[in-house]
GROMACS .gro file of C-alpha atoms in nm:
model
  415
    1MET     CA    1   7.829  -4.036 -10.704
    2GLY     CA    2   7.885  -3.871 -11.051
    3ALA     CA    3   7.781  -3.501 -11.109
    4PHE     CA    4   7.395  -3.660 -11.049
    5TYR     CA    5   7.188  -3.797 -10.771
    6ASP     CA    6   7.162  -4.119 -11.021
    7SER     CA    7   7.058  -4.280 -11.397
    8LEU     CA    8   6.739  -4.161 -11.370
    9GLU     CA    9   6.764  -3.744 -11.341
   10THR     CA   10   6.913  -3.812 -11.735
   11ARG     CA   11   6.618  -4.050 -11.873
   12SER     CA   12   6.423  -3.976 -12.215
   13ALA     CA   13   6.066  -3.778 -12.166
   14ASP     CA   14   5.940  -4.077 -12.341
   15GLU     CA   15   6.153  -4.317 -12.112
   16ARG     CA   16   5.982  -4.123 -11.842
   17GLU     CA   17   5.710  -4.080 -11.907
   18SER     CA   18   5.699  -4.526 -11.977
   19ALA     CA   19   5.825  -4.628 -11.663
   20GLN     CA   20   5.623  -4.349 -11.417
   21PHE     CA   21   5.231  -4.469 -11.654
   22GLY     CA   22   5.422  -4.813 -11.635
   23ALA     CA   23   5.495  -4.785 -11.290
   24LEU     CA   24   5.108  -4.558 -11.091
   25ALA     CA   25   4.964  -4.826 -11.373
   26ALA     CA   26   5.085  -5.121 -11.193
   27LEU     CA   27   5.074  -4.963 -10.806
   28LEU     CA   28   4.686  -4.821 -10.830
   29ALA     CA   29   4.588  -5.226 -10.937
   30LYS     CA   30   4.676  -5.278 -10.635
   31SER     CA   31   4.645  -5.035 -10.417
   32LEU     CA   32   4.180  -4.987 -10.498
   33ALA     CA   33   4.235  -5.388 -10.286
   34HIS     CA   34   4.388  -5.222 -10.000
   35ALA     CA   35   4.268  -4.871  -9.995
   36PRO     CA   36   3.880  -4.844  -9.998
   37GLY     CA   37   3.838  -4.497 -10.013
   38LEU     CA   38   4.093  -4.486 -10.268
   39ALA     CA   39   3.887  -4.784 -10.441
   40ALA     CA   40   3.545  -4.492 -10.381
   41ARG     CA   41   3.704  -4.188 -10.556
   42LEU     CA   42   3.811  -4.362 -10.899
   43ALA     CA   43   3.472  -4.568 -10.817
   44GLY     CA   44   3.489  -4.829 -11.237
   45LEU     CA   45   3.858  -4.778 -11.317
   46ASP     CA   46   4.071  -5.021 -11.484
   47ALA     CA   47   4.386  -4.978 -11.344
   48ALA     CA   48   4.543  -5.008 -11.620
   49THR     CA   49   4.414  -4.758 -11.868
   50VAL     CA   50   4.596  -4.498 -11.678
   51VAL     CA   51   4.868  -4.539 -11.961
   52ASP     CA   52   4.974  -4.170 -12.017
   53ARG     CA   53   4.819  -3.823 -11.879
   54ALA     CA   54   4.522  -3.761 -12.086
   55ALA     CA   55   4.468  -4.116 -11.908
   56LEU     CA   56   4.579  -3.898 -11.610
   57ALA     CA   57   4.412  -3.601 -11.709
   58CYS     CA   58   3.994  -3.777 -11.665
   59LEU     CA   59   4.028  -3.854 -11.300
   60PRO     CA   60   3.947  -3.619 -10.960
   61LEU     CA   61   4.148  -3.416 -10.775
   62ILE     CA   62   4.204  -3.477 -10.401
   63ARG     CA   63   4.216  -3.113 -10.271
   64LYS     CA   64   4.339  -3.060  -9.863
   65SER     CA   65   4.042  -2.975  -9.797
   66GLU     CA   66   3.860  -3.275  -9.832
   67LEU     CA   67   4.235  -3.481  -9.747
   68ILE     CA   68   4.080  -3.293  -9.320
   69GLU     CA   69   3.656  -3.400  -9.360
   70ALA     CA   70   3.787  -3.752  -9.534
   71GLN     CA   71   4.095  -3.846  -9.245
   72GLN     CA   72   3.756  -3.694  -9.008
   73VAL     CA   73   3.505  -3.975  -9.131
   74GLN     CA   74   3.744  -4.223  -9.154
   75PRO     CA   75   4.096  -4.161  -8.962
   76PRO     CA   76   4.265  -4.168  -8.917
   77PHE     CA   77   4.379  -4.214  -9.301
   78ALA     CA   78   4.070  -4.147  -9.492
   79GLY     CA   79   4.101  -4.453  -9.637
   80LEU     CA   80   4.405  -4.344  -9.916
   81THR     CA   81   4.689  -4.565  -9.769
   82ALA     CA   82   4.754  -4.876  -9.944
   83THR     CA   83   4.932  -5.012  -9.636
   84PRO     CA   84   4.772  -5.069  -9.335
   85THR     CA   85   4.831  -4.809  -9.005
   86GLY     CA   86   5.040  -5.119  -8.825
   87GLY     CA   87   5.280  -5.193  -9.159
   88LEU     CA   88   5.309  -4.812  -9.145
   89ARG     CA   89   5.749  -4.629  -8.963
   90ARG     CA   90   5.556  -4.314  -8.802
   91VAL     CA   91   5.246  -4.147  -8.809
   92PHE     CA   92   5.256  -3.734  -8.821
   93ALA     CA   93   5.018  -3.447  -8.814
   94SER     CA   94   5.011  -3.148  -8.925
   95PRO     CA   95   4.829  -2.820  -8.966
   96GLY     CA   96   4.438  -2.937  -8.979
   97PRO     CA   97   4.505  -3.140  -8.865
   98ILE     CA   98   4.612  -3.364  -9.140
   99TYR     CA   99   4.764  -3.751  -9.064
  100ASP     CA  100   5.026  -3.820  -9.282
  101PRO     CA  101   5.181  -4.149  -9.306
  102GLU     CA  102   5.610  -4.265  -9.284
  103GLY     CA  103   5.586  -4.605  -9.483
  104GLY     CA  104   5.938  -4.831  -9.420
  105GLY     CA  105   6.223  -4.788  -9.679
  106ALA     CA  106   6.485  -4.615  -9.666
  107ASP     CA  107   6.457  -4.204  -9.764
  108TRP     CA  108   6.074  -4.270  -9.793
  109TRP     CA  109   6.067  -3.867  -9.906
  110ARG     CA  110   6.275  -3.864 -10.090
  111LEU     CA  111   6.446  -3.589  -9.983
  112ALA     CA  112   6.796  -3.733 -10.046
  113ARG     CA  113   6.827  -3.636 -10.403
  114ALA     CA  114   6.727  -3.226 -10.321
  115LEU     CA  115   6.950  -3.260 -10.093
  116PHE     CA  116   7.240  -3.386 -10.346
  117ALA     CA  117   7.141  -3.093 -10.581
  118ALA     CA  118   7.200  -2.932 -10.300
  119GLY     CA  119   7.613  -3.043 -10.326
  120ILE     CA  120   7.555  -3.231 -10.026
  121ARG     CA  121   7.844  -3.529  -9.995
  122ARG     CA  122   7.809  -3.863  -9.781
  123GLY     CA  123   8.065  -3.802  -9.499
  124GLU     CA  124   7.960  -3.449  -9.440
  125LEU     CA  125   7.761  -3.365  -9.117
  126VAL     CA  126   7.395  -3.153  -9.230
  127HIS     CA  127   7.272  -3.021  -8.933
  128ASN     CA  128   6.914  -3.044  -8.937
  129ALA     CA  129   6.626  -2.764  -8.776
  130PHE     CA  130   6.316  -2.866  -8.979
  131SER     CA  131   6.052  -2.955  -8.659
  132TYR     CA  132   6.103  -3.289  -8.518
  133HIS     CA  133   5.712  -3.222  -8.297
  134PHE     CA  134   5.449  -3.314  -8.448
  135THR     CA  135   5.472  -3.270  -8.853
  136PRO     CA  136   5.830  -3.464  -8.988
  137GLY     CA  137   6.008  -3.172  -9.226
  138GLY     CA  138   6.315  -3.330  -8.957
  139ARG     CA  139   6.240  -3.618  -8.998
  140MET     CA  140   6.153  -3.614  -9.419
  141PHE     CA  141   6.518  -3.414  -9.451
  142GLU     CA  142   6.708  -3.607  -9.252
  143SER     CA  143   6.553  -3.946  -9.337
  144GLY     CA  144   6.685  -3.765  -9.700
  145ALA     CA  145   7.056  -3.732  -9.576
  146HIS     CA  146   7.134  -4.063  -9.395
  147ALA     CA  147   7.043  -4.247  -9.751
  148LEU     CA  148   7.272  -3.984  -9.868
  149GLY     CA  149   7.546  -4.152  -9.561
  150CYS     CA  150   7.561  -3.751  -9.362
  151PRO     CA  151   7.482  -3.831  -9.024
  152VAL     CA  152   7.240  -3.553  -8.916
  153PHE     CA  153   7.218  -3.347  -8.632
  154PRO     CA  154   6.880  -3.321  -8.441
  155ALA     CA  155   6.869  -3.003  -8.382
  156GLY     CA  156   6.494  -2.880  -8.458
  157THR     CA  157   6.425  -2.507  -8.467
  158GLY     CA  158   6.434  -2.287  -8.159
  159ASN     CA  159   6.704  -2.269  -7.888
  160THR     CA  160   6.847  -2.011  -8.082
  161ASP     CA  161   7.222  -1.981  -7.892
  162GLN     CA  162   7.223  -2.357  -7.882
  163GLN     CA  163   7.238  -2.437  -8.237
  164ALA     CA  164   7.548  -2.107  -8.263
  165ARG     CA  165   7.713  -2.304  -8.036
  166ALA     CA  166   7.681  -2.664  -8.224
  167ILE     CA  167   7.787  -2.553  -8.564
  168ALA     CA  168   8.018  -2.330  -8.420
  169ASP     CA  169   8.186  -2.703  -8.203
  170LEU     CA  170   8.045  -2.967  -8.432
  171ARG     CA  171   8.128  -2.769  -8.805
  172PRO     CA  172   7.873  -2.899  -9.010
  173SER     CA  173   7.920  -2.846  -9.362
  174GLY     CA  174   7.566  -2.894  -9.446
  175TYR     CA  175   7.286  -2.678  -9.353
  176ALA     CA  176   6.883  -2.798  -9.360
  177GLY     CA  177   6.586  -2.596  -9.196
  178THR     CA  178   6.427  -2.261  -9.305
  179PRO     CA  179   6.650  -1.940  -9.464
  180SER     CA  180   6.478  -1.684  -9.254
  181PHE     CA  181   6.591  -1.950  -8.888
  182LEU     CA  182   6.985  -1.961  -9.081
  183LYS     CA  183   6.939  -1.629  -9.144
  184ILE     CA  184   6.829  -1.565  -8.740
  185ILE     CA  185   7.133  -1.835  -8.701
  186LEU     CA  186   7.358  -1.703  -8.819
  187ASP     CA  187   7.349  -1.350  -8.710
  188ARG     CA  188   7.299  -1.450  -8.331
  189ALA     CA  189   7.610  -1.645  -8.392
  190ASP     CA  190   7.850  -1.265  -8.496
  191GLU     CA  191   7.672  -1.071  -8.214
  192LEU     CA  192   7.807  -1.409  -7.958
  193GLY     CA  193   8.106  -1.491  -8.104
  194LEU     CA  194   8.071  -1.839  -8.262
  195ASP     CA  195   8.251  -1.907  -8.546
  196SER     CA  196   7.991  -2.070  -8.835
  197ALA     CA  197   8.231  -2.089  -9.147
  198SER     CA  198   8.241  -2.504  -9.159
  199LEU     CA  199   7.867  -2.402  -9.304
  200THR     CA  200   7.911  -2.418  -9.703
  201LYS     CA  201   7.634  -2.538  -9.836
  202ALA     CA  202   7.211  -2.477  -9.779
  203CYS     CA  203   6.910  -2.687  -9.864
  204VAL     CA  204   6.576  -2.512  -9.707
  205SER     CA  205   6.309  -2.555  -9.832
  206GLY     CA  206   5.940  -2.429  -9.598
  207GLU     CA  207   5.949  -1.989  -9.715
  208ALA     CA  208   6.045  -1.876  -9.988
  209LEU     CA  209   6.423  -1.785 -10.077
  210THR     CA  210   6.412  -1.422 -10.100
  211ALA     CA  211   6.687  -1.287 -10.357
  212ALA     CA  212   6.871  -1.088 -10.031
  213LEU     CA  213   6.810  -1.399  -9.811
  214ARG     CA  214   7.045  -1.605 -10.075
  215GLN     CA  215   7.287  -1.324 -10.116
  216GLY     CA  216   7.342  -1.260  -9.744
  217PHE     CA  217   7.482  -1.650  -9.756
  218GLU     CA  218   7.621  -1.631 -10.070
  219ALA     CA  219   7.877  -1.384  -9.955
  220ARG     CA  220   7.904  -1.570  -9.591
  221GLY     CA  221   8.040  -1.883  -9.846
  222ILE     CA  222   7.683  -2.030  -9.827
  223ALA     CA  223   7.626  -2.159 -10.137
  224THR     CA  224   7.146  -2.221 -10.075
  225SER     CA  225   6.924  -2.460 -10.245
  226GLN     CA  226   6.560  -2.458 -10.278
  227CYS     CA  227   6.359  -2.772 -10.234
  228TYR     CA  228   5.977  -2.764 -10.238
  229ALA     CA  229   5.828  -3.024 -10.138
  230THR     CA  230   5.519  -3.101  -9.862
  231ALA     CA  231   5.451  -3.357  -9.520
  232ASP     CA  232   5.176  -3.480  -9.769
  233LEU     CA  233   5.449  -3.610 -10.077
  234GLY     CA  234   5.743  -3.570 -10.065
  235LEU     CA  235   5.985  -3.429 -10.271
  236ILE     CA  236   5.792  -3.239 -10.498
  237ALA     CA  237   6.148  -3.060 -10.787
  238TYR     CA  238   6.399  -2.881 -10.634
  239GLU     CA  239   6.725  -2.577 -10.745
  240THR     CA  240   7.026  -2.780 -10.908
  241ALA     CA  241   7.311  -2.526 -10.936
  242ALA     CA  242   7.215  -2.412 -11.282
  243ARG     CA  243   6.969  -2.159 -11.068
  244GLU     CA  244   6.666  -2.264 -11.352
  245GLY     CA  245   6.365  -2.353 -11.135
  246LEU     CA  246   6.315  -2.659 -10.966
  247VAL     CA  247   6.375  -2.974 -11.105
  248VAL     CA  248   6.051  -3.186 -11.094
  249ASP     CA  249   6.198  -3.529 -10.816
  250GLU     CA  250   6.203  -3.886 -11.008
  251GLY     CA  251   5.916  -4.030 -10.776
  252VAL     CA  252   5.592  -3.784 -10.868
  253ILE     CA  253   5.416  -3.659 -11.167
  254VAL     CA  254   5.311  -3.279 -11.147
  255GLU     CA  255   5.072  -3.158 -11.380
  256ILE     CA  256   4.954  -2.744 -11.372
  257VAL     CA  257   4.636  -2.691 -11.445
  258ARG     CA  258   4.351  -2.394 -11.431
  259PRO     CA  259   4.272  -2.376 -11.051
  260GLY     CA  260   3.889  -2.387 -10.977
  261THR     CA  261   3.982  -2.712 -11.283
  262GLY     CA  262   4.141  -3.094 -11.363
  263ASP     CA  263   4.207  -2.938 -11.667
  264PRO     CA  264   4.605  -2.928 -11.767
  265VAL     CA  265   4.702  -2.613 -11.870
  266PRO     CA  266   5.025  -2.535 -12.193
  267ASP     CA  267   5.316  -2.549 -12.096
  268GLY     CA  268   5.414  -2.160 -11.999
  269GLU     CA  269   5.042  -2.107 -11.809
  270VAL     CA  270   5.067  -2.067 -11.461
  271GLY     CA  271   4.839  -2.307 -11.303
  272GLU     CA  272   4.762  -2.525 -10.978
  273VAL     CA  273   5.017  -2.746 -10.868
  274VAL     CA  274   4.881  -3.108 -10.905
  275VAL     CA  275   5.113  -3.382 -10.789
  276THR     CA  276   5.026  -3.729 -10.814
  277ALA     CA  277   5.273  -3.926 -10.577
  278ILE     CA  278   5.411  -4.296 -10.788
  279ASN     CA  279   5.422  -4.396 -10.333
  280ARG     CA  280   5.313  -4.777 -10.248
  281ASP     CA  281   5.246  -4.685  -9.893
  282TYR     CA  282   5.026  -4.412  -9.981
  283PRO     CA  283   4.891  -4.336 -10.385
  284LEU     CA  284   4.802  -3.929 -10.367
  285VAL     CA  285   4.647  -3.947 -10.713
  286ARG     CA  286   4.618  -3.546 -10.844
  287PHE     CA  287   4.646  -3.416 -10.480
  288ALA     CA  288   4.614  -3.031 -10.602
  289THR     CA  289   4.856  -2.856 -10.412
  290GLY     CA  290   4.731  -2.492 -10.409
  291ASP     CA  291   5.031  -2.402 -10.458
  292LEU     CA  292   5.097  -2.187 -10.880
  293SER     CA  293   5.385  -2.243 -11.057
  294ALA     CA  294   5.457  -2.314 -11.410
  295VAL     CA  295   5.663  -2.563 -11.669
  296LEU     CA  296   5.950  -2.356 -11.772
  297ALA     CA  297   6.006  -2.456 -12.138
  298GLY     CA  298   6.401  -2.705 -12.245
  299PRO     CA  299   6.590  -2.911 -12.033
  300SER     CA  300   6.831  -2.763 -11.718
  301PRO     CA  301   7.146  -2.635 -11.772
  302CYS     CA  302   7.287  -2.837 -11.555
  303GLY     CA  303   7.188  -3.195 -11.770
  304ARG     CA  304   6.922  -3.351 -11.573
  305THR     CA  305   6.607  -3.377 -11.829
  306ASN     CA  306   6.308  -3.376 -11.602
  307LEU     CA  307   5.981  -3.122 -11.632
  308ARG     CA  308   6.131  -2.776 -11.415
  309LEU     CA  309   5.868  -2.522 -11.255
  310LYS     CA  310   5.919  -2.139 -11.231
  311GLY     CA  311   5.950  -2.199 -10.864
  312TRP     CA  312   5.583  -2.101 -10.610
  313MET     CA  313   5.395  -1.759 -10.755
  314GLY     CA  314   5.105  -1.754 -10.542
  315ARG     CA  315   4.795  -1.952 -10.390
  316ALA     CA  316   4.517  -2.137 -10.602
  317ASP     CA  317   4.261  -2.085 -10.358
  318GLN     CA  318   4.174  -1.721 -10.494
  319THR     CA  319   3.817  -1.749 -10.296
  320THR     CA  320   3.677  -1.466 -10.200
  321LYS     CA  321   3.424  -1.320 -10.008
  322ILE     CA  322   3.174  -1.092 -10.213
  323LYS     CA  323   2.845  -0.890 -10.111
  324GLY     CA  324   2.842  -1.147  -9.828
  325MET     CA  325   2.932  -1.445 -10.040
  326PHE     CA  326   3.173  -1.651 -10.138
  327VAL     CA  327   3.277  -1.690 -10.499
  328HIS     CA  328   3.509  -2.003 -10.598
  329PRO     CA  329   3.783  -1.998 -10.907
  330HIS     CA  330   3.614  -2.341 -10.976
  331GLN     CA  331   3.236  -2.139 -11.085
  332ILE     CA  332   3.508  -1.857 -11.379
  333ALA     CA  333   3.527  -2.200 -11.465
  334ALA     CA  334   3.174  -2.337 -11.477
  335VAL     CA  335   3.114  -1.944 -11.685
  336LEU     CA  336   3.376  -2.054 -11.894
  337ALA     CA  337   3.211  -2.403 -11.952
  338ARG     CA  338   2.961  -2.267 -12.083
  339HIS     CA  339   3.120  -2.077 -12.350
  340PRO     CA  340   3.457  -2.250 -12.494
  341GLU     CA  341   3.526  -1.958 -12.739
  342LEU     CA  342   3.636  -1.784 -12.510
  343GLY     CA  343   4.026  -1.781 -12.368
  344ARG     CA  344   4.144  -1.746 -12.026
  345ALA     CA  345   3.861  -1.469 -11.767
  346ARG     CA  346   3.958  -1.277 -11.416
  347LEU     CA  347   3.696  -1.194 -11.223
  348VAL     CA  348   3.841  -0.828 -11.032
  349VAL     CA  349   3.672  -0.744 -10.727
  350GLU     CA  350   3.659  -0.385 -10.663
  351ARG     CA  351   3.545  -0.123 -10.389
  352GLY     CA  352   3.206   0.118 -10.558
  353GLU     CA  353   3.101   0.410 -10.438
  354ASP     CA  354   2.813   0.185 -10.355
  355GLY     CA  355   2.946  -0.141 -10.248
  356ASP     CA  356   3.123  -0.377 -10.413
  357ARG     CA  357   3.208  -0.365 -10.834
  358LEU     CA  358   3.274  -0.675 -11.025
  359THR     CA  359   3.365  -0.691 -11.350
  360LEU     CA  360   3.498  -1.060 -11.529
  361ALA     CA  361   3.751  -1.037 -11.798
  362ILE     CA  362   3.683  -1.277 -12.099
  363GLU     CA  363   3.946  -1.335 -12.358
  364SER     CA  364   3.771  -1.338 -12.758
  365ALA     CA  365   3.778  -1.281 -13.005
  366ALA     CA  366   3.506  -1.238 -13.103
  367ALA     CA  367   3.457  -0.872 -13.330
  368ALA     CA  368   3.314  -0.523 -13.234
  369GLY     CA  369   2.991  -0.617 -13.353
  370GLU     CA  370   2.932  -0.977 -13.310
  371GLY     CA  371   3.033  -0.914 -12.892
  372GLU     CA  372   2.680  -0.725 -12.765
  373GLY     CA  373   2.514  -1.069 -12.764
  374LEU     CA  374   2.885  -1.252 -12.645
  375ASP     CA  375   2.883  -1.032 -12.379
  376GLU     CA  376   2.533  -1.031 -12.185
  377ALA     CA  377   2.543  -1.460 -12.299
  378VAL     CA  378   2.831  -1.397 -12.030
  379ARG     CA  379   2.681  -1.196 -11.779
  380THR     CA  380   2.380  -1.459 -11.781
  381SER     CA  381   2.566  -1.659 -11.739
  382PHE     CA  382   2.781  -1.554 -11.445
  383GLN     CA  383   2.485  -1.424 -11.272
  384ALA     CA  384   2.337  -1.769 -11.259
  385VAL     CA  385   2.641  -1.981 -11.196
  386CYS     CA  386   2.764  -1.727 -10.863
  387THR     CA  387   2.451  -1.553 -10.848
  388LEU     CA  388   2.575  -1.169 -10.918
  389ARG     CA  389   2.566  -0.944 -11.106
  390ALA     CA  390   2.900  -0.868 -11.296
  391ALA     CA  391   2.992  -0.626 -11.661
  392VAL     CA  392   3.180  -0.757 -11.909
  393THR     CA  393   3.474  -0.655 -12.037
  394ARG     CA  394   3.675  -0.910 -12.369
  395HIS     CA  395   3.997  -0.846 -12.430
  396ALA     CA  396   4.199  -1.022 -12.679
  397PRO     CA  397   4.312  -1.388 -12.694
  398GLY     CA  398   4.671  -1.440 -12.492
  399SER     CA  399   4.646  -1.100 -12.385
  400LEU     CA  400   4.532  -1.082 -11.987
  401PRO     CA  401   4.851  -1.182 -11.774
  402ASN     CA  402   4.943  -1.517 -11.778
  403ASP     CA  403   4.954  -1.558 -11.401
  404GLY     CA  404   4.704  -1.825 -11.250
  405ILE     CA  405   4.510  -1.507 -11.147
  406VAL     CA  406   4.131  -1.579 -11.129
  407ILE     CA  407   3.993  -1.335 -10.849
  408GLU     CA  408   4.184  -1.116 -10.845
  409ASP     CA  409   4.075  -0.899 -10.503
  410ARG     CA  410   4.140  -0.499 -10.545
  411ARG     CA  411   4.018  -0.377 -10.192
  412GLY     CA  412   4.218  -0.419  -9.992
  413ALA     CA  413   4.165  -0.565  -9.676
  414ALA     CA  414   4.012  -0.844  -9.725
  415SER     CA  415   3.578  -0.810  -9.635
   0.00000   0.00000   0.00000
């Protein structure tokens, strides 16, 4: 292998879109006949028409909360798998519970690409500290390491003293696990007088890699890269040596949509990460992750040409309890849909003397003389949709923060 895991990473945008949507249309045509849950969600769809992002954006989202409920109604996978349970390799359980399938073939979760970008190469021993119990994390990274030709020490979680001892004895060069647990192991190795200097590369996930942690690892000679992966989808995006955002994996199509809707936002605007997995066993279509991110402009300096994400920027599900009622981001989107002349909107909830105080900030180009009627119309729409009253403030187009926040709760402790 050279600088890249394979030639897919350096395709032109047109080549990638053509290949991915061709594969997706073929996958859907097959899957709709074998996955009754998917067929029900996409009833009436002609798979051959899903030829580009505009067509994909017309399909409904599926959210994690929906997946939990659907699996209870139609166990074990809500009819969304195209491969029968008897044809799978493993079944895992994630909190919820959500049951996750693993199909056959090498590197089913596609983690090898992230490990390679982290500098891990054939023959190097990987200390894998992701859990092997119930959840698929350990298996995800192990199968990726095996695809690279790397042996794995299946450390799992806990047993810190034994993990530190194993590193001293086995001298692995690579680590896979959460960044906080890596620090715990290294600190314990220092306390026990054990050598951990063999570790020079780490591929971390599952939580934020803070600047302080990265600097601490680098001071020890450990080059640390992060990746974004989930039990439902496998690898979504990964960091490269350029350290400028996360490059989207070649096996998924990523959209950034306005929170509470399935509507794609312009590149650079913060929104919810929505992923379509081109997976023959488990073709999740437009899976809303609940995470906020944004697309970075241009290709990565490392030479990989796929989209780049800024990284994790918060949670998209900002559902907030106000005056005993839940207000959801999709309700704010419904208010905006009644007034297409508006830009972004942001509901601010504060604690007032007489209880919760709501202010709906809207972006509008309306002149001062035109604004009063618009304010009243928006107030009426908000009350009709949310059954609550809110003051309305107007702001210039593009002036509200580009942070993906639709409902900002300033009350401190949750109500």
